CSV table of C-alpha atoms in Angstrom, one decimal:
chain,number,residue,atom,x,y,z
A,1,MET,CA,0.0,0.0,0.0
A,2,VAL,CA,2.8,2.4,0.8
A,3,SER,CA,4.5,1.8,-2.5
A,4,ASN,CA,1.3,2.6,-4.3
A,5,ASN,CA,1.0,5.9,-2.6
A,6,ARG,CA,4.6,6.7,-3.4
A,7,GLY,CA,4.2,5.8,-7.0
A,8,ALA,CA,1.1,8.0,-7.3
A,9,ALA,CA,3.0,10.9,-5.7
A,10,VAL,CA,5.9,10.5,-8.2
A,11,LYS,CA,3.4,10.3,-11.1
A,12,ASN,CA,1.7,13.5,-10.0
A,13,ASN,CA,5.0,15.3,-9.8
A,14,ILE,CA,6.1,14.5,-13.3
A,15,ARG,CA,2.7,15.2,-15.0
A,16,LEU,CA,4.1,18.2,-16.8
A,17,PHE,CA,6.7,16.0,-18.5
A,18,GLY,CA,4.4,13.0,-19.1
A,19,SER,CA,7.0,10.4,-18.3
A,20,THR,CA,10.2,9.9,-16.4
A,21,LYS,CA,12.1,9.5,-19.7
A,22,VAL,CA,11.0,12.9,-20.9
A,23,LEU,CA,11.9,14.5,-17.6
A,24,ILE,CA,15.4,13.0,-17.7
A,25,ILE,CA,16.0,14.1,-21.3
A,26,ALA,CA,14.7,17.6,-20.4
A,27,GLY,CA,17.2,17.7,-17.6
A,28,LEU,CA,20.0,16.6,-19.9
A,29,LEU,CA,19.0,19.3,-22.5
A,30,ALA,CA,19.0,22.0,-19.7
A,31,ALA,CA,22.5,20.8,-18.7
A,32,MET,CA,23.7,20.9,-22.3
A,33,SER,CA,22.3,24.4,-22.6
A,34,ILE,CA,24.3,25.5,-19.6
A,35,VAL,CA,27.5,24.0,-20.9
A,36,LEU,CA,27.1,25.4,-24.4
A,37,GLY,CA,25.6,28.8,-23.4
A,38,LYS,CA,27.5,29.8,-20.2
A,39,PHE,CA,30.8,27.8,-20.3
A,40,GLY,CA,31.3,27.2,-24.0
A,41,ALA,CA,30.3,30.6,-25.4
A,42,ILE,CA,32.6,33.4,-26.6
A,43,ASN,CA,31.9,36.6,-24.7
A,44,ILE,CA,32.5,39.9,-26.5
A,45,GLY,CA,32.2,42.6,-23.8
A,46,ASN,CA,29.2,42.3,-21.5
A,47,SER,CA,26.4,42.3,-24.1
A,48,ILE,CA,27.5,40.0,-26.9
A,49,ARG,CA,27.8,36.3,-26.4
A,50,ILE,CA,28.3,33.9,-29.3
A,51,GLY,CA,27.3,30.4,-28.4
A,52,PHE,CA,24.8,27.6,-28.9
A,53,GLY,CA,23.0,27.6,-25.5
A,54,GLY,CA,19.7,28.0,-27.3
A,55,LEU,CA,20.1,24.8,-29.3
A,56,PRO,CA,19.1,22.4,-26.6
A,57,ILE,CA,16.3,24.7,-25.5
A,58,GLN,CA,14.9,24.7,-29.0
A,59,MET,CA,15.4,20.9,-29.2
A,60,ALA,CA,13.2,20.5,-26.1
A,61,GLY,CA,10.5,22.8,-27.6
A,62,ILE,CA,10.6,21.0,-31.0
A,63,PHE,CA,10.8,17.5,-29.7
A,64,PHE,CA,8.5,17.7,-26.7
A,65,GLY,CA,6.3,20.9,-27.1
A,66,PRO,CA,6.3,24.5,-26.0
A,67,VAL,CA,5.7,23.8,-22.3
A,68,ILE,CA,8.7,21.6,-21.9
A,69,GLY,CA,10.8,23.8,-24.1
A,70,GLY,CA,9.9,26.8,-21.8
A,71,ALA,CA,10.7,24.8,-18.7
A,72,VAL,CA,14.1,23.8,-20.1
A,73,GLY,CA,14.9,27.4,-21.0
A,74,LEU,CA,13.9,28.6,-17.5
A,75,VAL,CA,15.9,26.0,-15.7
A,76,ALA,CA,18.9,26.4,-17.9
A,77,ASP,CA,19.1,30.2,-17.5
A,78,VAL,CA,18.5,30.2,-13.7
A,79,VAL,CA,20.8,27.3,-12.9
A,80,GLY,CA,23.4,28.6,-15.4
A,81,CYS,CA,23.4,32.0,-13.8
A,82,ILE,CA,23.9,30.5,-10.3
A,83,MET,CA,26.7,28.2,-11.5
A,84,LYS,CA,28.5,31.0,-13.3
A,85,GLY,CA,28.0,33.6,-10.6
A,86,TYR,CA,25.8,35.9,-12.6
A,87,ALA,CA,22.9,37.9,-11.2
A,88,ILE,CA,19.6,36.5,-12.4
A,89,ASN,CA,18.1,39.0,-14.7
A,90,PRO,CA,14.3,38.2,-14.9
A,91,ILE,CA,13.9,39.7,-18.4
A,92,ILE,CA,16.7,37.7,-19.8
A,93,THR,CA,15.3,34.6,-18.1
A,94,ILE,CA,11.9,35.3,-19.8
A,95,GLY,CA,13.8,35.6,-23.1
A,96,SER,CA,15.4,32.2,-22.5
A,97,THR,CA,12.0,30.7,-21.6
A,98,CYS,CA,10.5,32.2,-24.8
A,99,ILE,CA,13.1,30.5,-26.9
A,100,GLY,CA,11.8,27.1,-25.8
A,101,VAL,CA,8.1,28.2,-25.9
A,102,PHE,CA,8.1,29.8,-29.4
A,103,SER,CA,10.3,27.1,-31.0
A,104,GLY,CA,7.7,24.5,-29.8
A,105,LEU,CA,4.7,26.6,-30.7
A,106,VAL,CA,5.9,27.4,-34.2
A,107,TYR,CA,7.1,23.8,-34.9
A,108,HIS,CA,3.9,22.1,-33.7
A,109,PHE,CA,1.3,24.6,-35.0
A,110,ALA,CA,2.8,26.4,-38.1
A,111,LEU,CA,2.6,24.7,-41.5
A,112,ARG,CA,0.5,21.9,-40.1
A,113,GLY,CA,-1.2,20.8,-43.2
A,114,VAL,CA,1.8,21.1,-45.6
A,115,LYS,CA,3.5,17.8,-46.5
A,116,ASN,CA,7.3,17.6,-46.6
A,117,ALA,CA,7.6,20.8,-44.6
A,118,LEU,CA,10.2,19.6,-42.1
A,119,LEU,CA,13.0,22.1,-43.1
A,120,PRO,CA,10.6,25.1,-43.3
A,121,LYS,CA,9.1,24.2,-39.9
A,122,VAL,CA,12.5,23.9,-38.2
A,123,ALA,CA,13.7,27.1,-39.9
A,124,ALA,CA,10.6,29.0,-38.9
A,125,SER,CA,10.9,27.7,-35.3
A,126,THR,CA,14.5,28.6,-34.8
A,127,VAL,CA,14.3,32.0,-36.5
A,128,THR,CA,11.1,32.9,-34.6
A,129,ALA,CA,12.5,31.7,-31.3
A,130,HIS,CA,15.7,33.7,-31.6
A,131,ALA,CA,13.9,36.8,-33.0
A,132,ILE,CA,11.5,37.0,-30.0
A,133,GLY,CA,13.6,35.4,-27.2
A,134,SER,CA,17.2,36.6,-28.1
A,135,MET,CA,16.9,39.6,-30.4
A,136,ILE,CA,13.9,41.3,-28.7
A,137,ILE,CA,13.4,40.2,-25.1
A,138,THR,CA,17.0,39.6,-24.1
A,139,SER,CA,18.1,42.8,-25.8
A,140,ILE,CA,15.5,44.7,-23.7
A,141,GLY,CA,16.8,43.0,-20.6
A,142,LEU,CA,20.4,44.1,-21.5
A,143,TYR,CA,19.2,47.6,-22.1
A,144,VAL,CA,17.1,47.9,-19.0
A,145,TYR,CA,19.5,46.3,-16.5
A,146,TYR,CA,22.9,47.1,-17.9
A,147,HIS,CA,22.2,50.2,-20.0
A,148,THR,CA,23.7,48.6,-23.1
A,149,PRO,CA,23.7,51.1,-26.0
A,150,PHE,CA,21.3,50.3,-28.9
A,151,GLU,CA,24.3,50.4,-31.3
A,152,THR,CA,25.7,47.4,-29.5
A,153,LEU,CA,22.4,45.6,-29.3
A,154,TRP,CA,22.0,45.8,-33.1
A,155,LEU,CA,25.1,43.6,-33.4
A,156,ARG,CA,23.0,40.8,-31.8
A,157,VAL,CA,20.7,40.6,-34.9
A,158,PRO,CA,23.3,39.1,-37.4
A,159,ILE,CA,24.8,36.9,-34.7
A,160,TYR,CA,21.5,35.3,-33.9
A,161,LEU,CA,20.5,35.0,-37.6
A,162,ILE,CA,23.7,33.0,-38.2
A,163,THR,CA,23.2,31.0,-35.0
A,164,ALA,CA,19.6,30.2,-36.1
A,165,ALA,CA,20.8,29.0,-39.5
A,166,ILE,CA,23.3,26.6,-37.8
A,167,GLU,CA,20.8,25.4,-35.3
A,168,THR,CA,18.3,24.8,-38.1
A,169,ALA,CA,20.8,22.6,-39.9
A,170,VAL,CA,21.6,20.6,-36.7
A,171,ILE,CA,18.0,20.0,-35.7
A,172,TYR,CA,16.9,19.3,-39.3
A,173,LEU,CA,19.6,16.6,-39.7
A,174,MET,CA,18.6,15.1,-36.3
A,175,LEU,CA,15.0,14.9,-37.3
A,176,LYS,CA,15.8,13.6,-40.8
A,177,ASN,CA,17.7,10.7,-39.2
A,178,LYS,CA,15.3,7.7,-39.1
A,179,ALA,CA,17.0,6.0,-36.2
A,180,PHE,CA,17.0,9.2,-34.1
A,181,THR,CA,13.3,9.8,-34.9
A,182,ALA,CA,12.4,6.2,-34.0
A,183,GLU,CA,14.1,6.6,-30.6
A,184,LEU,CA,12.5,10.0,-30.0
A,185,ASN,CA,9.1,8.5,-30.7
A,186,LYS,CA,9.7,5.8,-28.2
A,187,VAL,CA,10.5,8.4,-25.5
A,188,ARG,CA,7.4,10.5,-26.4
A,189,ARG,CA,5.1,7.5,-26.0
A,190,LYS,CA,3.4,7.5,-22.6
């Protein structure tokens, strides 16, 4: 009887993720985002960072939906700031969360009826996610909290367009791989 109650409690706690497998993969994607975005990025001054921390966040949104993508973005930003010793900027955290949310929303709901639209769906997802999350919201956070000049913030636009193109290629190639897609479908099943 005790084990049944414990099992029910665990099941209720992971309801957002649907299964323990998805929860574990979401945690791994958040960890990858921290490594790629905070520790593996190239910083140019205080306002420009070139890295691929958004890639695992977008993967979470595209693979598992906007809610899990947003959760991965939120966790990755907050934990990454704590580990790196940065102050948590709530506007930048919202931007990171929006990267996961919008990549999932656009991928799962845009171009729904079009056949053979994998590449356009992935491209629209990554560009929209970076346009809203990185170029707009995060830039506002940098301006409000750190008074970064607009001239410097404009440099973020070409950087994130190039980043979105590279991330599109990576995610597209992953989803085009039949073995990867088969394993992903096994994880998504409840």
